[in-house]
Amino acid sequence: MSSAVAMEATRRRQRLSSNGGASETTEEPAGQWGRAWEVDWFSLSAVILLLCTAPFLVFFFVMVCDQYQCSVSQPLVELYSGEATLRSIWDKAPSFTWTAAQIYTVWVSFQVVLYMCVPDVTHKFLPGYAGGVQDGARTPAGLINKYEINGLQSWLITHALWYANAQYFHWFSPTIIFDNWIPLLWCTNILGYAVSTFAFVKAYLFPTNAEDCKFTGNVFYNYMMGIEFNPRIGKWFDFKLFFNGRPGIVAWTLINLSYAAKQQELYGYVTNSMILVNVLQAIYVLDFFWNEAWYLKTIDICHDHFGWYLGWGDCVWLPFLYTLQGLYLVYNPVQLSTAHAAAVLLLGLVGYYVFRSTNHQKDLFRRTEGKCSIWGKKPTFIECAYRSGDGGLHHSKLMTSGFWGVARHLNYTGDLMGSLAYCAACGFGHIHPYFYIVYMTILLVHRCVRDEHRCSSKYGKDWKRYTDAVPYRLLPGIF
């Protein structure tokens, strides 16, 4: 089957460089597009390990708060000493409930309605915001999909209704998410696996575009990393955009608000650490939706296929593990000193500034093809040449000015600074809330190395000239 739907030797596409290169239409070998064609034994082992253990890892981090006050080590000690068994821990955890199923069904259905049935109007009165119908990047098959960018509008409507309920209508308690947290975990897993399995079967039986499919010949890798590039139902329901940017990320700030409401209910006050986590993560979420049109040009949309990695990850991993700080603070309320709180706020804001400014410089350089001003000066760059699959010679520019002259991935550095701020807001009593910074460090360093391997293969000696000009990846003078 893979040979029947394999893509042609070359595809025209919009090339987007992670290191600030200007975009251009190029020819590139299909085998270099998106995820890998071949699967080595190490990759296959990692895939099977993740498929088998990731749901239980998420359960573990939620369960330790429910049963052990967020102590990661205590259940391991009890298991080792025989005081507890896996069965006893499992039996103590709340199970699936139909109440949680109804809550989650209403939630996802409401987000589908906002995504599909409420065209964006916010771009008409918000200066600088790009909403409404937008073009995506060119796919491997040469298609340019259109997207209805209305995430910011969906977020605003959802949170306005949440506020109206909390203040006036009282249809449900603001703590509803926390009160059903582990039962909701089972519901999100059901949807995550259902969506991933549907996308897997759809790619074989009725793909949106057969030429945008990739089959490796390994069923586990195909299931996890995806086959279809942009699976869709009808003209507008795009699986990748919806699940990347709706149920999980819109819920992120609501989950944090529910945590804050639970703190208020339990202790009669909300700690400054909880307020910091809510504010800093809300900035990140709002930045995502404000720049949703730009997100169409990022690696998730431009390179990743839709499989379990995105489907289950967006339904389960994101809402449950990205919100660990707020969950921890419900069970372990921390009131920070003024100096500590100020340091966390400063770290988070500086991290956001670096993250957003670095990406803005790249976008400006790319849109103007280098005819712009970066830090008050004309930007410098390395002119690179490369050959596409048809033997054609092409050129690209790699910026060496501004933040991109300080380090090759300083946007990742800013992201990591913000991630550390979320964790530091929880104090230093447990390692539980610090899982996020460990995970993000591994994720972004791996992405950094992967991106640079692709660029080195593409640009050859010109990439060496670029790395000589900008020698550091993330931390100037260190790495």
Tab-separated table of C-alpha atoms in Angstrom:
chain	number	residue	atom	x	y	z
A	1	MET	CA	0.000	0.000	0.000
A	2	SER	CA	2.827	2.368	0.803
A	3	SER	CA	4.190	2.143	-2.716
A	4	ALA	CA	0.746	2.853	-4.142
A	5	VAL	CA	0.350	6.145	-2.323
A	6	ALA	CA	3.992	7.192	-2.015
A	7	MET	CA	4.551	10.752	-3.059
A	8	GLU	CA	6.370	11.735	-6.223
A	9	ALA	CA	10.149	12.205	-6.140
A	10	THR	CA	9.878	15.957	-5.673
A	11	ARG	CA	7.238	18.347	-4.386
A	12	ARG	CA	6.879	22.056	-4.582
A	13	ARG	CA	6.427	23.609	-1.159
A	14	GLN	CA	6.855	26.729	0.906
A	15	ARG	CA	10.124	26.221	2.767
A	16	LEU	CA	10.141	27.624	6.316
A	17	SER	CA	13.507	27.755	8.045
A	18	SER	CA	13.577	27.410	11.839
A	19	ASN	CA	16.648	29.625	12.002
A	20	GLY	CA	15.228	32.734	10.451
A	21	GLY	CA	15.681	31.962	6.785
A	22	ALA	CA	13.491	33.778	4.296
A	23	SER	CA	10.698	31.684	2.811
A	24	GLU	CA	10.638	30.693	-0.815
A	25	THR	CA	9.017	28.152	-3.089
A	26	THR	CA	11.406	25.294	-3.648
A	27	GLU	CA	11.656	21.761	-4.892
A	28	GLU	CA	12.595	19.228	-2.258
A	29	PRO	CA	12.875	15.448	-2.255
A	30	ALA	CA	9.721	13.912	-0.860
A	31	GLY	CA	11.707	11.683	1.467
A	32	GLN	CA	12.955	14.741	3.328
A	33	TRP	CA	9.465	16.086	3.914
A	34	GLY	CA	7.762	15.682	7.272
A	35	ARG	CA	8.576	12.669	9.390
A	36	ALA	CA	10.941	9.824	8.480
A	37	TRP	CA	10.268	7.212	5.808
A	38	GLU	CA	12.416	4.525	7.404
A	39	VAL	CA	12.095	3.369	11.010
A	40	ASP	CA	15.180	2.042	12.791
A	41	TRP	CA	14.959	-0.308	15.742
A	42	PHE	CA	15.663	2.431	18.275
A	43	SER	CA	12.833	4.626	16.972
A	44	LEU	CA	10.467	1.672	16.908
A	45	SER	CA	11.373	0.732	20.488
A	46	ALA	CA	10.748	4.309	21.633
A	47	VAL	CA	7.396	4.386	19.821
A	48	ILE	CA	6.177	1.158	21.436
A	49	LEU	CA	7.444	2.290	24.845
A	50	LEU	CA	5.548	5.582	24.599
A	51	LEU	CA	2.354	3.935	23.377
A	52	CYS	CA	2.469	1.554	26.342
A	53	THR	CA	3.578	3.902	29.114
A	54	ALA	CA	2.538	7.492	28.330
A	55	PRO	CA	-1.089	7.149	29.579
A	56	PHE	CA	0.160	5.635	32.850
A	57	LEU	CA	2.749	8.397	33.242
A	58	VAL	CA	-0.010	11.001	33.036
A	59	PHE	CA	-2.102	8.991	35.502
A	60	PHE	CA	0.869	8.778	37.884
A	61	PHE	CA	1.409	12.551	38.065
A	62	VAL	CA	-2.294	13.176	38.676
A	63	MET	CA	-2.688	10.261	41.081
A	64	VAL	CA	0.200	11.296	43.349
A	65	CYS	CA	-1.610	14.563	44.044
A	66	ASP	CA	-4.897	12.801	44.710
A	67	GLN	CA	-3.364	10.230	47.079
A	68	TYR	CA	0.081	11.493	48.183
A	69	GLN	CA	-0.093	15.314	48.322
A	70	CYS	CA	1.907	15.424	45.038
A	71	SER	CA	4.884	13.514	46.465
A	72	VAL	CA	6.466	11.677	43.536
A	73	SER	CA	8.693	9.502	45.723
A	74	GLN	CA	6.169	8.365	48.350
A	75	PRO	CA	4.227	5.857	46.203
A	76	LEU	CA	7.499	4.424	44.898
A	77	VAL	CA	8.751	3.963	48.457
A	78	GLU	CA	5.491	2.297	49.489
A	79	LEU	CA	5.581	-0.003	46.482
A	80	TYR	CA	9.171	-0.974	47.244
A	81	SER	CA	8.445	-1.621	50.931
A	82	GLY	CA	5.247	-3.550	50.228
A	83	GLU	CA	2.974	-1.026	51.983
A	84	ALA	CA	1.124	-0.524	48.718
A	85	THR	CA	0.550	-2.452	45.515
A	86	LEU	CA	-0.249	-1.286	42.021
A	87	ARG	CA	-3.747	-2.662	42.524
A	88	SER	CA	-4.304	-0.799	45.802
A	89	ILE	CA	-3.153	2.490	44.233
A	90	TRP	CA	-5.371	1.900	41.215
A	91	ASP	CA	-8.402	1.029	43.374
A	92	LYS	CA	-8.081	4.275	45.366
A	93	ALA	CA	-8.172	6.445	42.244
A	94	PRO	CA	-11.556	7.747	41.057
A	95	SER	CA	-12.873	5.811	38.077
A	96	PHE	CA	-14.751	6.758	34.937
A	97	THR	CA	-18.093	8.444	35.594
A	98	TRP	CA	-20.956	9.334	33.315
A	99	THR	CA	-21.004	12.800	34.836
A	100	ALA	CA	-17.455	13.378	33.613
A	101	ALA	CA	-18.378	11.899	30.232
A	102	GLN	CA	-21.281	14.336	29.911
A	103	ILE	CA	-19.083	17.284	30.911
A	104	TYR	CA	-16.401	16.361	28.388
A	105	THR	CA	-18.894	15.641	25.606
A	106	VAL	CA	-20.507	19.058	26.092
A	107	TRP	CA	-17.067	20.689	26.198
A	108	VAL	CA	-15.733	19.153	22.977
A	109	SER	CA	-19.059	19.639	21.179
A	110	PHE	CA	-19.123	23.310	22.180
A	111	GLN	CA	-15.599	23.806	20.839
A	112	VAL	CA	-16.552	22.090	17.565
A	113	VAL	CA	-19.504	24.474	17.211
A	114	LEU	CA	-17.295	27.519	17.870
A	115	TYR	CA	-14.679	26.213	15.423
A	116	MET	CA	-17.065	25.254	12.608
A	117	CYS	CA	-20.103	27.499	12.954
A	118	VAL	CA	-18.914	30.883	14.251
A	119	PRO	CA	-16.806	32.677	11.615
A	120	ASP	CA	-14.221	35.023	13.062
A	121	VAL	CA	-15.173	38.672	13.463
A	122	THR	CA	-12.495	39.730	15.941
A	123	HIS	CA	-9.990	40.483	13.155
A	124	LYS	CA	-12.334	43.212	11.937
A	125	PHE	CA	-11.884	45.349	15.042
A	126	LEU	CA	-8.579	44.177	16.615
A	127	PRO	CA	-5.692	46.025	14.910
A	128	GLY	CA	-2.811	43.744	13.987
A	129	TYR	CA	-4.717	40.507	14.536
A	130	ALA	CA	-4.837	38.103	11.573
A	131	GLY	CA	-8.025	36.069	11.810
A	132	GLY	CA	-10.663	34.786	9.451
A	133	VAL	CA	-9.819	32.631	6.450
A	134	GLN	CA	-6.060	32.188	6.076
A	135	ASP	CA	-3.817	30.120	3.800
A	136	GLY	CA	-1.649	27.409	5.282
A	137	ALA	CA	1.763	26.339	4.029
A	138	ARG	CA	2.057	24.282	0.872
A	139	THR	CA	1.681	20.562	1.581
A	140	PRO	CA	3.962	17.870	0.119
A	141	ALA	CA	1.369	17.246	-2.594
A	142	GLY	CA	1.462	20.917	-3.546
A	143	LEU	CA	-1.838	21.909	-1.930
A	144	ILE	CA	-2.433	25.064	0.074
A	145	ASN	CA	-5.211	24.442	2.568
A	146	LYS	CA	-7.432	27.220	3.848
A	147	TYR	CA	-8.182	27.568	7.547
A	148	GLU	CA	-10.774	29.479	9.531
A	149	ILE	CA	-8.657	31.211	12.169
A	150	ASN	CA	-11.039	31.870	15.042
A	151	GLY	CA	-9.192	30.534	18.071
A	152	LEU	CA	-8.956	33.882	19.840
A	153	GLN	CA	-12.670	34.422	19.329
A	154	SER	CA	-13.409	30.920	20.650
A	155	TRP	CA	-11.251	31.571	23.699
A	156	LEU	CA	-12.967	34.904	24.401
A	157	ILE	CA	-16.484	33.480	24.042
A	158	THR	CA	-15.659	30.477	26.227
A	159	HIS	CA	-14.142	32.558	29.007
A	160	ALA	CA	-16.901	35.165	28.866
A	161	LEU	CA	-19.438	32.377	29.447
A	162	TRP	CA	-17.297	30.924	32.238
A	163	TYR	CA	-17.191	34.339	33.943
A	164	ALA	CA	-20.922	34.899	33.454
A	165	ASN	CA	-21.666	31.523	35.005
A	166	ALA	CA	-19.387	32.137	37.996
A	167	GLN	CA	-20.809	35.594	38.674
A	168	TYR	CA	-24.465	35.397	37.645
A	169	PHE	CA	-25.946	32.156	36.317
A	170	HIS	CA	-24.379	29.505	38.593
A	171	TRP	CA	-25.150	26.637	36.205
A	172	PHE	CA	-22.159	24.748	37.584
A	173	SER	CA	-19.446	25.217	40.192
A	174	PRO	CA	-16.209	26.908	39.077
A	175	THR	CA	-14.451	23.910	40.656
A	176	ILE	CA	-16.193	21.479	38.296
A	177	ILE	CA	-13.020	20.635	36.392
A	178	PHE	CA	-10.946	19.905	39.488
A	179	ASP	CA	-13.784	17.962	41.128
A	180	ASN	CA	-13.931	15.583	38.145
A	181	TRP	CA	-10.252	15.647	37.232
A	182	ILE	CA	-9.334	11.938	37.233
A	183	PRO	CA	-12.672	10.808	35.701
A	184	LEU	CA	-12.051	13.441	33.006
A	185	LEU	CA	-8.639	11.837	32.439
A	186	TRP	CA	-10.348	8.621	31.341
A	187	CYS	CA	-12.682	10.594	29.059
A	188	THR	CA	-9.824	12.427	27.369
A	189	ASN	CA	-8.000	9.136	26.847
A	190	ILE	CA	-11.075	7.683	25.154
A	191	LEU	CA	-11.257	10.633	22.759
A	192	GLY	CA	-7.482	10.679	22.207
A	193	TYR	CA	-7.341	7.037	21.201
A	194	ALA	CA	-10.595	7.242	19.226
A	195	VAL	CA	-9.379	10.212	17.175
A	196	SER	CA	-5.958	8.645	16.595
A	197	THR	CA	-7.495	5.334	15.514
A	198	PHE	CA	-10.002	7.056	13.242
A	199	ALA	CA	-7.220	9.062	11.572
A	200	PHE	CA	-5.185	5.862	11.147
A	201	VAL	CA	-8.040	3.937	9.510
A	202	LYS	CA	-9.084	6.959	7.444
A	203	ALA	CA	-5.606	7.213	5.929
A	204	TYR	CA	-5.985	3.695	4.509
A	205	LEU	CA	-9.620	3.776	3.459
A	206	PHE	CA	-10.551	7.351	2.547
A	207	PRO	CA	-7.649	9.809	2.885
A	208	THR	CA	-8.316	13.470	2.296
A	209	ASN	CA	-5.423	13.496	-0.155
A	210	ALA	CA	-3.595	10.222	-0.865
A	211	GLU	CA	-0.515	12.051	-2.118
A	212	ASP	CA	-0.105	13.704	1.290
A	213	CYS	CA	0.128	10.334	3.055
A	214	LYS	CA	3.297	8.634	4.278
A	215	PHE	CA	3.470	4.919	4.983
A	216	THR	CA	6.596	3.492	6.575
A	217	GLY	CA	5.598	-0.145	6.476
A	218	ASN	CA	5.580	-0.254	10.286
A	219	VAL	CA	2.103	-0.202	11.793
A	220	PHE	CA	3.205	1.093	15.211
A	221	TYR	CA	5.131	4.022	13.763
A	222	ASN	CA	2.326	4.827	11.345
A	223	TYR	CA	-0.190	4.839	14.196
A	224	MET	CA	1.890	7.015	16.489
A	225	MET	CA	3.388	9.553	14.082
A	226	GLY	CA	0.505	9.617	11.637
A	227	ILE	CA	-0.006	8.865	7.966
A	228	GLU	CA	-2.119	11.715	6.647
A	229	PHE	CA	-0.598	15.170	6.544
A	230	ASN	CA	-3.859	17.106	6.906
A	231	PRO	CA	-6.808	14.789	7.564
A	232	ARG	CA	-10.076	16.650	7.138
A	233	ILE	CA	-13.803	16.038	7.252
A	234	GLY	CA	-15.473	18.191	4.673
A	235	LYS	CA	-13.884	21.437	3.620
A	236	TRP	CA	-13.180	23.067	6.976
A	237	PHE	CA	-12.821	20.555	9.817
A	238	ASP	CA	-9.066	20.114	9.953
A	239	PHE	CA	-8.025	17.540	12.572
A	240	LYS	CA	-4.572	18.996	13.093
A	241	LEU	CA	-5.640	22.601	13.713
A	242	PHE	CA	-8.682	21.695	15.808
A	243	PHE	CA	-6.978	19.280	18.171
A	244	ASN	CA	-3.761	21.303	18.365
A	245	GLY	CA	-5.579	24.517	19.148
A	246	ARG	CA	-9.026	23.960	20.595
A	247	PRO	CA	-10.111	21.452	23.312
A	248	GLY	CA	-6.775	21.355	25.149
A	249	ILE	CA	-5.383	24.871	24.833
A	250	VAL	CA	-8.701	26.697	25.274
A	251	ALA	CA	-9.216	24.553	28.368
A	252	TRP	CA	-5.738	25.292	29.753
A	253	THR	CA	-6.710	28.624	31.300
A	254	LEU	CA	-10.092	27.282	32.452
A	255	ILE	CA	-8.342	24.422	34.232
A	256	ASN	CA	-6.117	26.924	36.041
A	257	LEU	CA	-9.145	29.021	36.990
A	258	SER	CA	-10.804	25.902	38.384
A	259	TYR	CA	-7.680	25.218	40.460
A	260	ALA	CA	-7.783	28.772	41.822
A	261	ALA	CA	-11.474	28.389	42.668
A	262	LYS	CA	-10.697	25.159	44.526
A	263	GLN	CA	-7.971	26.888	46.520
A	264	GLN	CA	-10.471	29.572	47.490
A	265	GLU	CA	-13.034	26.935	48.488
A	266	LEU	CA	-10.566	24.888	50.561
A	267	TYR	CA	-8.531	27.600	52.273
A	268	GLY	CA	-10.539	30.789	51.944
A	269	TYR	CA	-7.886	32.537	49.842
A	270	VAL	CA	-5.914	32.246	46.602
A	271	THR	CA	-2.129	32.283	46.953
A	272	ASN	CA	0.089	34.652	45.016
A	273	SER	CA	1.798	31.590	43.505
A	274	MET	CA	-1.525	30.431	42.017
A	275	ILE	CA	-2.144	33.919	40.656
A	276	LEU	CA	1.320	33.939	39.060
A	277	VAL	CA	0.749	30.565	37.402
A	278	ASN	CA	-2.637	31.715	36.087
A	279	VAL	CA	-1.266	35.000	34.736
A	280	LEU	CA	1.940	33.676	33.144
A	281	GLN	CA	0.265	30.706	31.488
A	282	ALA	CA	-2.625	32.873	30.309
A	283	ILE	CA	-0.100	35.129	28.552
A	284	TYR	CA	1.300	32.090	26.763
A	285	VAL	CA	-2.164	30.856	25.741
A	286	LEU	CA	-3.289	34.275	24.513
A	287	ASP	CA	-0.049	34.655	22.568
A	288	PHE	CA	-0.795	31.333	20.877
A	289	PHE	CA	-4.247	32.450	19.779
A	290	TRP	CA	-3.167	35.952	18.785
A	291	ASN	CA	-0.564	34.361	16.505
A	292	GLU	CA	-2.681	31.408	15.359
A	293	ALA	CA	-2.284	32.357	11.693
A	294	TRP	CA	1.502	32.366	12.175
A	295	TYR	CA	1.176	28.943	13.809
A	296	LEU	CA	0.083	27.564	10.422
A	297	LYS	CA	3.715	27.996	9.335
A	298	THR	CA	5.301	26.176	12.266
A	299	ILE	CA	6.759	22.680	12.412
A	300	ASP	CA	3.551	21.125	13.833
A	301	ILE	CA	1.519	22.111	10.785
A	302	CYS	CA	4.272	22.159	8.149
A	303	HIS	CA	6.028	18.872	8.934
A	304	ASP	CA	4.108	16.657	11.373
A	305	HIS	CA	1.513	14.153	10.234
A	306	PHE	CA	-1.595	13.589	12.346
A	307	GLY	CA	-1.421	10.459	14.462
A	308	TRP	CA	-1.453	9.388	18.102
A	309	TYR	CA	1.429	11.767	18.867
A	310	LEU	CA	-0.748	14.788	18.097
A	311	GLY	CA	-4.240	13.352	18.603
A	312	TRP	CA	-3.729	11.739	22.006
A	313	GLY	CA	-1.090	14.280	23.000
A	314	ASP	CA	-3.413	17.238	22.474
A	315	CYS	CA	-6.359	15.551	24.222
A	316	VAL	CA	-4.487	14.130	27.230
A	317	TRP	CA	-0.823	15.118	27.580
A	318	LEU	CA	-1.311	18.859	27.129
A	319	PRO	CA	-4.248	19.564	29.491
A	320	PHE	CA	-3.064	17.226	32.244
A	321	LEU	CA	0.712	17.687	32.301
A	322	TYR	CA	0.973	21.324	31.216
A	323	THR	CA	-1.220	22.303	34.174
A	324	LEU	CA	0.665	20.408	36.898
A	325	GLN	CA	1.722	23.614	38.675
A	326	GLY	CA	-1.862	24.673	39.419
A	327	LEU	CA	-2.799	21.141	40.486
A	328	TYR	CA	0.171	21.025	42.864
A	329	LEU	CA	-0.808	24.357	44.422
A	330	VAL	CA	-4.304	23.105	45.244
A	331	TYR	CA	-2.817	20.370	47.415
A	332	ASN	CA	0.202	22.390	48.576
A	333	PRO	CA	-0.715	26.102	48.745
A	334	VAL	CA	2.437	28.219	48.596
A	335	GLN	CA	2.476	31.904	49.535
A	336	LEU	CA	5.666	33.323	48.067
A	337	SER	CA	7.687	36.119	49.562
A	338	THR	CA	7.510	39.399	47.697
A	339	ALA	CA	11.064	38.959	46.404
A	340	HIS	CA	10.408	35.388	45.221
A	341	ALA	CA	7.156	36.362	43.501
A	342	ALA	CA	8.816	39.349	41.813
A	343	ALA	CA	11.693	37.162	40.587
A	344	VAL	CA	9.280	34.595	39.145
A	345	LEU	CA	7.229	37.305	37.435
A	346	LEU	CA	10.347	38.921	35.987
A	347	LEU	CA	11.694	35.580	34.723
A	348	GLY	CA	8.374	34.763	33.094
A	349	LEU	CA	7.969	38.163	31.445
A	350	VAL	CA	11.567	38.309	30.207
A	351	GLY	CA	11.203	34.769	28.859
A	352	TYR	CA	8.044	35.746	27.034
A	353	TYR	CA	9.722	38.879	25.630
A	354	VAL	CA	12.659	36.861	24.293
A	355	PHE	CA	10.346	34.179	22.874
A	356	ARG	CA	7.997	36.594	21.129
A	357	SER	CA	10.636	39.107	19.975
A	358	THR	CA	12.820	36.381	18.499
A	359	ASN	CA	9.921	34.935	16.525
A	360	HIS	CA	8.858	38.432	15.439
A	361	GLN	CA	12.333	39.161	14.085
A	362	LYS	CA	12.310	35.933	12.083
A	363	ASP	CA	8.867	36.652	10.695
A	364	LEU	CA	9.788	40.243	9.783
A	365	PHE	CA	13.012	39.139	8.091
A	366	ARG	CA	11.204	36.449	6.126
A	367	ARG	CA	8.292	38.647	5.027
A	368	THR	CA	10.533	41.474	3.855
A	369	GLU	CA	13.240	39.165	2.432
A	370	GLY	CA	15.795	40.918	4.639
A	371	LYS	CA	14.757	44.468	3.715
A	372	CYS	CA	13.981	45.588	7.242
A	373	SER	CA	15.571	46.933	10.403
A	374	ILE	CA	16.592	44.655	13.291
A	375	TRP	CA	17.676	46.427	16.466
A	376	GLY	CA	17.958	49.658	14.470
A	377	LYS	CA	20.273	48.202	11.822
A	378	LYS	CA	20.028	46.492	8.483
A	379	PRO	CA	20.094	42.752	9.213
A	380	THR	CA	23.099	40.645	8.297
A	381	PHE	CA	22.725	37.115	6.972
A	382	ILE	CA	24.488	34.156	5.408
A	383	GLU	CA	23.548	33.493	1.803
A	384	CYS	CA	23.089	29.740	1.392
A	385	ALA	CA	22.758	27.605	-1.714
A	386	TYR	CA	21.290	24.132	-1.982
A	387	ARG	CA	20.087	21.720	-4.621
A	388	SER	CA	16.617	20.236	-4.741
A	389	GLY	CA	15.653	16.754	-5.857
A	390	ASP	CA	15.438	17.767	-9.515
A	391	GLY	CA	18.991	19.156	-9.442
A	392	GLY	CA	17.877	22.797	-9.406
A	393	LEU	CA	19.988	25.329	-7.515
A	394	HIS	CA	18.205	27.499	-4.958
A	395	HIS	CA	19.182	30.150	-2.412
A	396	SER	CA	18.102	31.048	1.098
A	397	LYS	CA	19.133	33.590	3.717
A	398	LEU	CA	20.018	32.697	7.308
A	399	MET	CA	19.828	35.738	9.581
A	400	THR	CA	22.752	36.547	11.883
A	401	SER	CA	21.309	39.753	13.381
A	402	GLY	CA	19.298	40.527	16.486
A	403	PHE	CA	18.406	37.593	18.683
A	404	TRP	CA	19.305	35.264	15.820
A	405	GLY	CA	22.873	36.501	16.025
A	406	VAL	CA	23.034	35.722	19.755
A	407	ALA	CA	22.024	32.058	19.435
A	408	ARG	CA	20.528	29.905	16.729
A	409	HIS	CA	17.378	29.021	18.707
A	410	LEU	CA	16.933	31.809	21.235
A	411	ASN	CA	13.165	31.542	20.825
A	412	TYR	CA	13.455	28.129	22.501
A	413	THR	CA	15.537	29.719	25.255
A	414	GLY	CA	12.759	32.225	25.948
A	415	ASP	CA	10.227	29.399	25.998
A	416	LEU	CA	12.340	27.519	28.552
A	417	MET	CA	12.637	30.621	30.732
A	418	GLY	CA	8.860	30.901	30.837
A	419	SER	CA	8.533	27.190	31.608
A	420	LEU	CA	10.974	27.522	34.505
A	421	ALA	CA	8.992	30.478	35.863
A	422	TYR	CA	5.807	28.380	36.023
A	423	CYS	CA	7.660	25.746	38.046
A	424	ALA	CA	9.523	28.188	40.312
A	425	ALA	CA	6.192	29.737	41.303
A	426	CYS	CA	5.499	26.514	43.220
A	427	GLY	CA	8.493	26.888	45.521
A	428	PHE	CA	10.930	24.072	46.152
A	429	GLY	CA	9.003	21.636	48.346
A	430	HIS	CA	8.504	18.892	45.737
A	431	ILE	CA	9.872	17.938	42.331
A	432	HIS	CA	6.338	17.244	41.055
A	433	PRO	CA	5.688	20.682	39.466
A	434	TYR	CA	9.180	20.653	37.884
A	435	PHE	CA	8.327	17.826	35.496
A	436	TYR	CA	7.259	20.475	32.998
A	437	ILE	CA	10.666	22.166	32.693
A	438	VAL	CA	12.400	18.778	32.428
A	439	TYR	CA	10.027	17.711	29.671
A	440	MET	CA	10.278	21.016	27.786
A	441	THR	CA	14.081	20.955	27.958
A	442	ILE	CA	14.199	17.460	26.463
A	443	LEU	CA	11.600	18.368	23.833
A	444	LEU	CA	13.231	21.605	22.688
A	445	VAL	CA	16.819	20.345	22.750
A	446	HIS	CA	15.732	17.352	20.672
A	447	ARG	CA	13.871	19.635	18.262
A	448	CYS	CA	16.905	21.909	18.094
A	449	VAL	CA	19.218	19.020	17.168
A	450	ARG	CA	16.704	17.589	14.700
A	451	ASP	CA	16.232	20.948	12.951
A	452	GLU	CA	19.963	21.487	12.683
A	453	HIS	CA	20.549	18.008	11.268
A	454	ARG	CA	18.008	18.797	8.539
A	455	CYS	CA	19.652	22.171	7.816
A	456	SER	CA	23.150	20.664	7.753
A	457	SER	CA	22.036	18.092	5.183
A	458	LYS	CA	20.365	20.779	3.120
A	459	TYR	CA	22.967	23.555	3.156
A	460	GLY	CA	26.231	21.628	3.591
A	461	LYS	CA	29.252	23.919	3.854
A	462	ASP	CA	27.029	27.007	3.963
A	463	TRP	CA	25.508	25.701	7.191
A	464	LYS	CA	29.019	25.422	8.588
A	465	ARG	CA	29.584	29.094	7.716
A	466	TYR	CA	26.371	29.948	9.528
A	467	THR	CA	27.240	27.985	12.672
A	468	ASP	CA	30.690	29.586	12.696
A	469	ALA	CA	28.986	33.001	12.637
A	470	VAL	CA	26.444	31.994	15.313
A	471	PRO	CA	28.243	29.302	17.341
A	472	TYR	CA	25.715	28.746	20.152
A	473	ARG	CA	22.349	26.998	20.027
A	474	LEU	CA	20.458	27.990	23.178
A	475	LEU	CA	22.732	29.539	25.788
A	476	PRO	CA	25.364	32.049	24.601
A	477	GLY	CA	28.792	31.015	25.822
A	478	ILE	CA	27.549	27.636	27.092
A	479	PHE	CA	25.525	25.607	24.576
